[in-house]
Short mmCIF file of C-alpha atoms in Angstrom, two decimals:
data_model
loop_
_atom_site.label_atom_id
_atom_site.label_comp_id
_atom_site.label_asym_id
_atom_site.label_seq_id
_atom_site.Cartn_x
_atom_site.Cartn_y
_atom_site.Cartn_z
CA MET A 1 0.02 -0.01 -0.07
CA ALA A 2 1.27 3.45 -0.89
CA GLU A 3 2.54 5.62 1.85
CA GLN A 4 -0.14 7.95 3.32
CA HIS A 5 0.57 11.66 3.01
CA ARG A 6 -1.25 14.97 3.03
CA VAL A 7 -1.57 17.76 0.66
CA GLU A 8 1.39 19.96 1.06
CA ASN A 9 1.99 21.64 -2.35
CA VAL A 10 -0.94 23.64 -3.83
CA LEU A 11 -1.48 25.28 -7.09
CA VAL A 12 -3.91 28.18 -7.07
CA VAL A 13 -5.36 29.06 -10.46
CA GLY A 14 -6.40 32.61 -10.78
CA ALA A 15 -5.14 35.96 -9.49
CA GLY A 16 -8.32 37.92 -8.79
CA VAL A 17 -9.43 38.67 -5.17
CA SER A 18 -10.50 35.07 -4.64
CA GLY A 19 -7.24 33.56 -5.95
CA LEU A 20 -4.90 35.97 -4.06
CA THR A 21 -6.94 35.72 -0.82
CA THR A 22 -6.93 31.84 -0.94
CA ALA A 23 -3.17 31.91 -1.65
CA LEU A 24 -2.47 34.33 1.24
CA GLU A 25 -4.67 32.29 3.71
CA LEU A 26 -2.92 29.07 2.54
CA ALA A 27 0.60 30.73 3.06
CA ARG A 28 -0.41 31.79 6.61
CA VAL A 29 -1.27 28.33 7.81
CA SER A 30 1.41 27.05 10.13
CA GLU A 31 2.19 23.87 11.84
CA ASP A 32 4.78 23.69 14.60
CA GLY A 33 5.92 27.06 13.73
CA GLU A 34 6.54 26.21 10.03
CA PRO A 35 4.40 26.87 6.93
CA ARG A 36 1.90 24.06 6.34
CA TYR A 37 1.70 24.64 2.58
CA GLN A 38 3.96 25.54 -0.30
CA VAL A 39 1.75 27.65 -2.65
CA GLN A 40 2.06 28.47 -6.31
CA VAL A 41 -0.23 30.98 -8.07
CA VAL A 42 -0.71 30.83 -11.85
CA ALA A 43 -2.75 33.40 -13.87
CA GLU A 44 -2.99 34.66 -17.26
CA ARG A 45 -3.15 38.35 -16.04
CA PRO A 46 -1.74 40.02 -12.86
CA ALA A 47 -4.14 41.16 -10.21
CA ASP A 48 -4.30 44.80 -11.43
CA LYS A 49 -5.56 43.59 -14.80
CA THR A 50 -8.43 41.40 -13.34
CA VAL A 51 -12.07 42.31 -12.90
CA SER A 52 -11.44 42.54 -9.14
CA VAL A 53 -9.99 46.01 -9.46
CA ILE A 54 -13.12 47.25 -11.09
CA ALA A 55 -15.54 45.94 -8.48
CA GLY A 56 -17.56 48.37 -6.26
CA ALA A 57 -16.51 46.35 -3.25
CA LEU A 58 -18.81 47.68 -0.63
CA TRP A 59 -19.40 44.91 1.88
CA GLU A 60 -22.99 43.60 1.80
CA PHE A 61 -24.72 40.76 3.64
CA PRO A 62 -26.32 38.20 1.44
CA PRO A 63 -28.56 38.05 -0.45
CA ALA A 64 -26.74 40.88 -2.29
CA VAL A 65 -28.25 42.72 -5.19
CA CYS A 66 -25.26 42.34 -7.49
CA GLY A 67 -24.40 38.98 -6.10
CA GLN A 68 -27.64 37.58 -7.84
CA HIS A 69 -27.62 34.41 -5.75
CA GLY A 70 -31.03 33.01 -4.75
CA ASN A 71 -30.55 29.44 -3.56
CA GLN A 72 -31.28 29.50 0.19
CA LEU A 73 -28.64 26.91 1.19
CA SER A 74 -26.06 28.83 -0.81
CA ILE A 75 -27.17 32.04 0.87
CA MET A 76 -26.94 30.42 4.28
CA ARG A 77 -23.27 29.47 3.64
CA SER A 78 -22.65 32.90 2.04
CA LYS A 79 -23.83 34.73 5.17
CA ARG A 80 -21.13 32.94 7.19
CA TRP A 81 -18.52 33.65 4.60
CA SER A 82 -19.45 37.34 4.44
CA VAL A 83 -19.17 37.69 8.30
CA GLU A 84 -15.74 36.09 8.22
CA SER A 85 -14.64 38.57 5.57
CA TYR A 86 -16.22 41.46 7.54
CA LYS A 87 -14.10 40.65 10.51
CA GLU A 88 -10.84 40.45 8.49
CA PHE A 89 -11.49 43.68 6.74
CA ARG A 90 -12.35 45.41 9.99
CA LYS A 91 -8.94 44.38 11.30
CA LEU A 92 -7.19 45.86 8.24
CA ALA A 93 -8.99 49.17 8.26
CA PRO A 94 -7.91 51.98 7.93
CA ASN A 95 -4.88 50.42 6.03
CA ALA A 96 -4.45 48.35 2.93
CA GLY A 97 -7.07 50.38 1.04
CA VAL A 98 -9.81 49.29 3.44
CA HIS A 99 -11.96 51.83 5.22
CA MET A 100 -15.02 51.32 7.56
CA VAL A 101 -17.77 53.47 6.06
CA THR A 102 -21.14 54.40 7.44
CA SER A 103 -23.58 53.11 4.77
CA ASN A 104 -27.27 53.76 4.22
CA PHE A 105 -29.32 51.01 2.45
CA TYR A 106 -32.66 52.16 1.13
CA PHE A 107 -35.68 50.21 0.05
CA GLY A 108 -38.75 50.96 -2.00
CA ILE A 109 -40.85 48.82 0.23
CA LYS A 110 -41.49 48.55 3.94
CA ILE A 111 -38.95 45.98 5.19
CA GLU A 112 -41.58 44.16 7.35
CA ASP A 113 -43.70 43.55 4.26
CA ASP A 114 -40.97 41.51 2.53
CA TRP A 115 -40.00 38.19 4.19
CA LEU A 116 -36.58 38.07 2.68
CA GLU A 117 -35.58 41.60 3.60
CA ARG A 118 -37.21 41.35 7.01
CA THR A 119 -35.23 38.18 7.67
CA LYS A 120 -32.04 39.80 6.46
CA MET A 121 -32.51 42.87 8.53
CA ARG A 122 -33.11 40.88 11.77
CA GLU A 123 -30.01 38.81 11.19
CA LEU A 124 -28.08 42.10 10.67
CA GLN A 125 -29.48 43.53 13.82
CA LYS A 126 -28.62 40.46 15.80
CA LEU A 127 -25.01 40.36 14.38
CA SER A 128 -24.61 44.04 15.36
CA GLU A 129 -25.89 43.34 18.90
CA GLU A 130 -23.38 40.54 19.22
CA GLU A 131 -20.66 42.89 17.83
CA GLU A 132 -20.01 40.71 14.84
CA ILE A 133 -20.63 43.74 12.73
CA GLU A 134 -21.05 47.44 13.60
CA GLY A 135 -23.56 50.19 13.54
CA PHE A 136 -26.89 48.69 12.70
CA ARG A 137 -29.92 51.11 13.13
CA ARG A 138 -33.14 51.71 11.37
CA LEU A 139 -33.34 55.03 9.44
CA THR A 140 -35.90 57.45 10.76
CA GLN A 141 -38.73 58.67 8.64
CA GLU A 142 -37.14 62.11 8.63
CA GLU A 143 -34.03 60.53 7.08
CA ILE A 144 -36.05 58.64 4.55
CA LYS A 145 -37.83 61.85 3.50
CA LYS A 146 -34.56 63.44 2.60
CA VAL A 147 -34.23 61.12 -0.36
CA PRO A 148 -35.81 62.73 -3.46
CA ALA A 149 -39.44 61.61 -3.80
CA SER A 150 -38.89 60.28 -7.36
CA PHE A 151 -36.99 57.33 -5.89
CA GLN A 152 -40.01 56.19 -3.89
CA VAL A 153 -37.91 55.12 -0.92
CA LYS A 154 -40.01 53.92 2.02
CA ASP A 155 -37.65 52.37 4.44
CA GLY A 156 -33.94 51.68 5.14
CA TYR A 157 -31.22 51.00 7.68
CA GLN A 158 -27.74 51.98 8.33
CA LEU A 159 -24.57 49.86 8.90
CA ARG A 160 -20.87 50.50 9.27
CA VAL A 161 -19.21 48.26 6.71
CA PRO A 162 -15.84 47.84 4.96
CA ALA A 163 -15.40 49.72 1.69
CA VAL A 164 -12.48 48.43 -0.36
CA ASP A 165 -10.37 50.65 -2.58
CA THR A 166 -9.78 47.73 -4.97
CA PRO A 167 -6.48 48.84 -6.72
CA LEU A 168 -4.90 49.60 -3.42
CA TYR A 169 -6.16 46.46 -1.80
CA THR A 170 -5.22 44.10 -4.61
CA ARG A 171 -1.77 45.66 -4.52
CA TRP A 172 -1.64 45.03 -0.77
CA LEU A 173 -2.57 41.36 -1.36
CA ARG A 174 0.12 41.01 -4.01
CA ASP A 175 2.75 42.61 -1.73
CA ARG A 176 1.80 40.32 1.23
CA LEU A 177 2.31 37.27 -1.11
CA ASP A 178 5.67 38.68 -2.32
CA GLU A 179 6.80 38.62 1.33
CA CYS A 180 5.92 34.93 1.83
CA GLU A 181 8.84 32.61 1.28
CA ASN A 182 6.44 29.72 0.69
CA VAL A 183 4.63 31.35 -2.26
CA THR A 184 5.61 31.79 -5.95
CA VAL A 185 3.46 33.64 -8.45
CA THR A 186 3.55 33.18 -12.19
CA TYR A 187 1.74 35.43 -14.64
CA GLY A 188 1.31 35.15 -18.30
CA LYS A 189 0.33 31.44 -18.39
CA ARG A 190 -3.13 30.19 -18.90
CA ILE A 191 -4.37 26.67 -18.02
CA THR A 192 -7.00 25.74 -20.59
CA ASP A 193 -9.63 22.95 -20.96
CA ARG A 194 -11.33 20.94 -18.26
CA LEU A 195 -9.19 20.36 -15.16
CA VAL A 196 -10.45 16.88 -14.27
CA PRO A 197 -9.09 14.96 -17.33
CA GLN A 198 -5.75 16.69 -17.04
CA SER A 199 -5.39 16.96 -13.23
CA ALA A 200 -2.68 14.38 -13.01
CA LYS A 201 -0.55 16.07 -15.69
CA ILE A 202 -1.03 19.54 -14.15
CA ARG A 203 0.08 18.27 -10.71
CA GLN A 204 3.07 16.54 -12.32
CA ASP A 205 4.07 19.71 -14.45
CA TRP A 206 3.69 22.11 -11.47
CA GLY A 207 4.92 19.64 -8.79
CA VAL A 208 1.82 20.02 -6.58
CA ASP A 209 -0.47 17.76 -4.64
CA ALA A 210 -3.73 19.63 -5.25
CA ILE A 211 -5.36 22.38 -7.27
CA VAL A 212 -7.58 25.25 -6.18
CA ASN A 213 -9.60 26.74 -9.02
CA CYS A 214 -10.28 30.40 -8.50
CA THR A 215 -10.80 31.38 -12.07
CA GLY A 216 -14.00 33.34 -12.09
CA MET A 217 -15.54 33.37 -15.53
CA GLY A 218 -12.77 30.98 -16.56
CA ALA A 219 -14.50 28.29 -14.61
CA ALA A 220 -16.92 27.84 -17.57
CA GLU A 221 -13.87 26.26 -19.40
CA LEU A 222 -12.05 24.62 -16.48
CA ALA A 223 -14.96 23.27 -14.54
CA GLY A 224 -17.65 23.04 -17.15
CA SER A 225 -19.77 25.29 -15.04
CA CYS A 226 -22.69 27.37 -16.28
CA MET A 227 -21.25 30.88 -15.85
CA VAL A 228 -23.02 34.09 -16.79
CA PRO A 229 -21.26 37.49 -16.95
CA LEU A 230 -23.01 40.20 -15.20
CA ARG A 231 -21.57 43.36 -16.77
CA GLY A 232 -21.17 46.26 -14.40
CA ALA A 233 -19.78 49.74 -14.67
CA LEU A 234 -18.78 52.49 -12.30
CA VAL A 235 -18.18 56.28 -12.71
CA ARG A 236 -15.11 57.43 -10.84
CA VAL A 237 -14.93 60.98 -9.51
CA PRO A 238 -11.54 62.22 -8.04
CA MET A 239 -11.85 62.97 -4.35
CA SER A 240 -9.78 66.11 -5.16
CA ARG A 241 -13.03 67.65 -6.43
CA TRP A 242 -14.03 68.36 -2.94
CA PRO A 243 -12.25 70.34 -0.26
CA LYS A 244 -10.58 68.07 2.26
CA ASP A 245 -13.03 68.97 5.08
CA LYS A 246 -16.07 68.32 2.81
CA ARG A 247 -15.15 65.14 1.12
CA PRO A 248 -17.89 62.37 1.05
CA LYS A 249 -17.70 59.97 3.99
CA THR A 250 -21.09 58.15 3.78
CA ALA A 251 -22.01 55.39 1.30
CA TYR A 252 -25.58 55.20 -0.14
CA ALA A 253 -27.27 52.29 -1.89
CA ILE A 254 -30.81 51.70 -3.08
CA SER A 255 -30.71 47.95 -2.69
CA LYS A 256 -33.99 46.81 -4.13
CA THR A 257 -36.34 48.52 -6.63
CA ALA A 258 -38.94 47.42 -9.07
CA HIS A 259 -36.50 47.70 -11.99
CA GLN A 260 -33.03 46.20 -11.78
CA GLN A 261 -31.25 49.21 -13.47
CA ASP A 262 -32.77 51.69 -11.05
CA MET A 263 -30.00 51.01 -8.49
CA VAL A 264 -28.12 53.79 -6.85
CA PHE A 265 -24.60 53.10 -5.56
CA ILE A 266 -22.42 55.81 -4.01
CA VAL A 267 -19.25 54.80 -2.26
CA PRO A 268 -16.35 57.07 -0.99
CA ARG A 269 -12.88 55.65 -1.32
CA GLU A 270 -9.54 57.11 -0.45
CA THR A 271 -8.89 58.37 -4.03
CA HIS A 272 -12.33 58.45 -5.80
CA LEU A 273 -16.06 58.69 -5.18
CA MET A 274 -17.65 55.67 -6.98
CA LEU A 275 -20.99 55.90 -8.65
CA GLY A 276 -23.09 53.08 -9.86
CA GLY A 277 -24.69 50.72 -10.37
CA LEU A 278 -25.30 48.63 -13.42
CA VAL A 279 -26.17 44.90 -13.85
CA GLU A 280 -26.41 43.63 -17.47
CA PRO A 281 -26.48 39.78 -17.66
CA SER A 282 -24.81 38.02 -20.65
CA GLU A 283 -23.09 41.09 -21.89
CA TYR A 284 -19.29 40.45 -22.52
CA ASP A 285 -18.12 43.73 -24.09
CA THR A 286 -16.39 45.88 -21.39
CA HIS A 287 -15.49 48.63 -23.88
CA ILE A 288 -18.29 50.95 -22.76
CA GLY A 289 -17.82 54.45 -21.60
CA LYS A 290 -19.46 57.87 -21.08
CA ASP A 291 -21.37 57.72 -24.35
CA TYR A 292 -23.20 54.45 -23.39
CA THR A 293 -26.84 55.29 -22.57
CA PRO A 294 -27.11 53.07 -19.46
CA VAL A 295 -24.02 54.73 -18.10
CA LYS A 296 -25.47 58.12 -18.69
CA ASP A 297 -28.66 56.99 -16.90
CA MET A 298 -26.65 55.58 -14.03
CA PHE A 299 -24.78 58.88 -13.53
CA ASP A 300 -27.96 60.86 -13.84
CA ARG A 301 -29.68 58.67 -11.17
CA CYS A 302 -26.84 59.28 -8.75
CA LYS A 303 -26.90 63.03 -9.45
CA ARG A 304 -30.67 63.11 -8.85
CA PHE A 305 -30.21 61.15 -5.64
CA ALA A 306 -27.45 63.38 -4.21
CA PRO A 307 -27.68 66.78 -6.11
CA ASP A 308 -25.87 68.74 -3.44
CA LEU A 309 -23.04 66.26 -3.20
CA LEU A 310 -22.53 66.07 -7.07
CA GLN A 311 -23.24 69.73 -7.68
CA GLY A 312 -20.92 71.03 -10.48
CA ILE A 313 -19.77 67.51 -11.49
CA GLU A 314 -20.65 66.32 -15.01
CA LEU A 315 -20.07 62.99 -16.72
CA GLY A 316 -18.14 64.71 -19.55
CA ASP A 317 -15.56 66.31 -17.20
CA GLU A 318 -11.96 65.24 -18.17
CA ASP A 319 -11.09 63.94 -14.78
CA VAL A 320 -14.30 61.71 -14.48
CA ASP A 321 -13.89 58.34 -16.00
CA VAL A 322 -15.83 55.09 -16.42
CA VAL A 323 -14.53 51.52 -15.64
CA ALA A 324 -16.46 48.36 -16.63
CA GLY A 325 -16.05 44.61 -15.88
CA LEU A 326 -17.83 41.22 -15.70
CA ARG A 327 -19.09 39.90 -12.45
CA PRO A 328 -18.59 36.07 -12.56
CA TYR A 329 -22.05 34.73 -11.75
CA ARG A 330 -22.66 30.92 -11.49
CA VAL A 331 -26.18 29.81 -12.23
CA GLU A 332 -25.98 27.12 -9.56
CA ASN A 333 -24.75 29.71 -6.97
CA VAL A 334 -21.29 30.11 -5.37
CA CYS A 335 -19.01 27.10 -5.82
CA VAL A 336 -16.84 26.26 -2.87
CA GLU A 337 -16.61 22.48 -3.37
CA LYS A 338 -14.43 19.50 -4.07
CA GLU A 339 -14.22 17.81 -7.33
CA TYR A 340 -15.21 14.36 -5.95
CA GLY A 341 -12.64 11.73 -6.60
CA PHE A 342 -10.05 14.27 -7.61
CA ASN A 343 -7.58 16.43 -5.67
CA ILE A 344 -9.27 19.65 -6.94
CA VAL A 345 -11.10 22.33 -4.91
CA HIS A 346 -13.23 25.02 -6.60
CA ASN A 347 -13.72 28.53 -5.28
CA PHE A 348 -15.55 30.59 -7.94
CA GLY A 349 -18.86 31.97 -8.97
CA HIS A 350 -19.15 34.84 -6.45
CA GLY A 351 -21.00 37.23 -8.76
CA GLY A 352 -20.73 40.75 -7.44
CA SER A 353 -19.86 39.53 -3.94
CA GLY A 354 -16.24 38.60 -4.51
CA PHE A 355 -14.81 40.86 -1.76
CA SER A 356 -17.60 40.38 0.64
CA LEU A 357 -17.08 36.60 0.55
CA SER A 358 -13.34 36.37 -0.04
CA TYR A 359 -11.94 35.38 3.35
CA GLY A 360 -14.80 33.09 4.27
CA CYS A 361 -14.69 31.28 0.94
CA ALA A 362 -10.78 31.02 1.12
CA ARG A 363 -10.90 29.41 4.62
CA GLU A 364 -13.59 26.91 3.65
CA ALA A 365 -11.56 25.98 0.53
CA ILE A 366 -8.58 25.22 2.78
CA GLY A 367 -10.78 23.14 5.00
CA LEU A 368 -11.67 21.10 1.99
CA LEU A 369 -8.05 20.64 1.15
CA ASP A 370 -7.41 19.52 4.70
CA SER A 371 -9.92 16.75 4.29
CA MET A 372 -7.82 15.03 1.56
CA GLU A 373 -5.44 12.35 2.48
CA GLY A 374 -3.74 9.23 1.27
CA ALA A 375 -1.61 8.47 -1.84
CA SER A 376 -4.47 9.44 -4.24
CA PHE A 377 -5.70 12.17 -1.86
CA ARG A 378 -8.93 10.33 -1.35
CA VAL A 379 -11.89 12.51 -0.44
CA VAL A 380 -12.61 11.58 3.18
CA ASP A 381 -15.20 14.17 4.13
CA LEU A 382 -17.72 15.53 1.66
CA LYS A 383 -19.51 17.65 4.17
CA PRO A 384 -18.61 21.40 4.24
CA ALA A 385 -15.53 22.13 6.33
CA ALA A 386 -17.74 24.43 8.39
CA LEU A 387 -19.67 21.35 9.65
CA HIS A 388 -17.27 21.14 12.58
CA HIS A 389 -18.18 24.65 13.62
CA HIS A 390 -21.84 24.65 12.63
CA ALA A 391 -22.94 21.16 13.45
CA ASP A 392 -26.63 22.01 13.69
CA THR A 393 -26.77 23.56 10.32
CA TYR A 394 -25.25 20.53 8.62
CA ALA A 395 -26.35 17.76 10.91
CA LYS A 396 -28.70 16.16 8.31
CA LEU A 397 -26.16 16.11 5.42
CA GLY A 398 -25.05 12.57 4.82
CA THR A 399 -21.71 11.29 3.60
CA PRO A 400 -21.82 8.99 0.66
CA ASP A 401 -20.03 5.52 0.36
CA PHE A 402 -16.96 5.29 -1.70
CA THR A 403 -15.20 2.76 -3.88
CA THR A 404 -11.63 3.01 -5.16
CA VAL A 405 -11.08 2.91 -9.01
CA PRO A 406 -8.16 3.67 -11.34
CA LEU A 407 -8.81 7.03 -13.00
CA ASP A 408 -6.69 9.74 -14.57
CA GLY A 409 -3.67 7.65 -13.90
CA GLN A 410 -4.24 7.39 -10.31
CA GLU A 411 -6.28 5.53 -7.66
CA VAL A 412 -9.06 7.76 -6.71
CA SER A 413 -12.21 7.31 -4.56
CA VAL A 414 -15.63 7.85 -6.23
CA GLU A 415 -19.11 7.72 -4.83
CA HIS A 416 -21.17 4.60 -5.16
CA PRO A 417 -24.19 5.35 -7.39
CA VAL A 418 -27.12 6.84 -5.46
CA TYR A 419 -29.64 4.81 -7.50
CA ALA A 420 -29.50 1.07 -8.36
#
């Protein structure tokens, strides 16, 4: 029988926020004072060329509007992931491009009249009372009435949440990885085709025991997953347009309206005020700018929402620009899963919630790696890694039986068929 051993060398595919966060969390795992993993990151493009640097990156508790995820089991897991990330970003603020920002979330309905929003609000209130997050309070009717009547806002609440200046933060992630002696990063190389049939060759070529797939939209090719791009765009206004003592400090979001493109998203960062938002499914072209009608409408909505704040600022101003990118939405909801029978872990499909879920998803992916062992890295625990910390939530999930078969040039374990 082959000698039993654990995963020690890991290849992370993808260098967006999910890939870099997963790599950093892997690099930080220690055992007896020594790094637990040797980590390699491979990506076609460096972090500052990925969609992550274009994200709005205002933390939101699931279900998030731009996240687009609706499956309740997935949302239950995502809530835990988002709180994990909140805690980590709160530790970083006010450094690394992360700031804690007072944020007003508005609704075109009474929150108590909508089961989903009522449940979400109560959970946020409880999290705030338990000091897991900060600053929850209901907005008063006087505050609601300050919103222009044309937006038909009826309710809202306030939170203090992380706002991530994405170019600064991704640079911080990259710099932290550069400091890790157990991490190497390779740009300019692209892994193509399905991972499963070539997993043994990839591991041999890269000298690794396991692969973590953090490829975003690339998961359509590598994992055969049904991925849908959600095109988004943001207008960026330099903070230098305001005197230092009058620079915007509060974020605003109309989180739910009758029409998807009626969203308002205003977020202050260190260098710019970001104006949004836009969600256009199945649109791949990111070469859109100030002359694109939905971008004009988006800017006009923000200006109507905050006329005093944006007084004197026009979309055509030379120092105002537009950035666009594709949120990687997975139809089956966020994927933090093992490829059963193979030493592959997936961490992709976060939609517009990549930053909000980044640390929670990375840590669960590492838990899945930890559950692999044996010469073929047999899958020994198919339940989510969080089972050990959330036993009640996952108590009814069963673990399938396994049989060992030769596959992909190695002995692997696969599930017995569920049906005869």
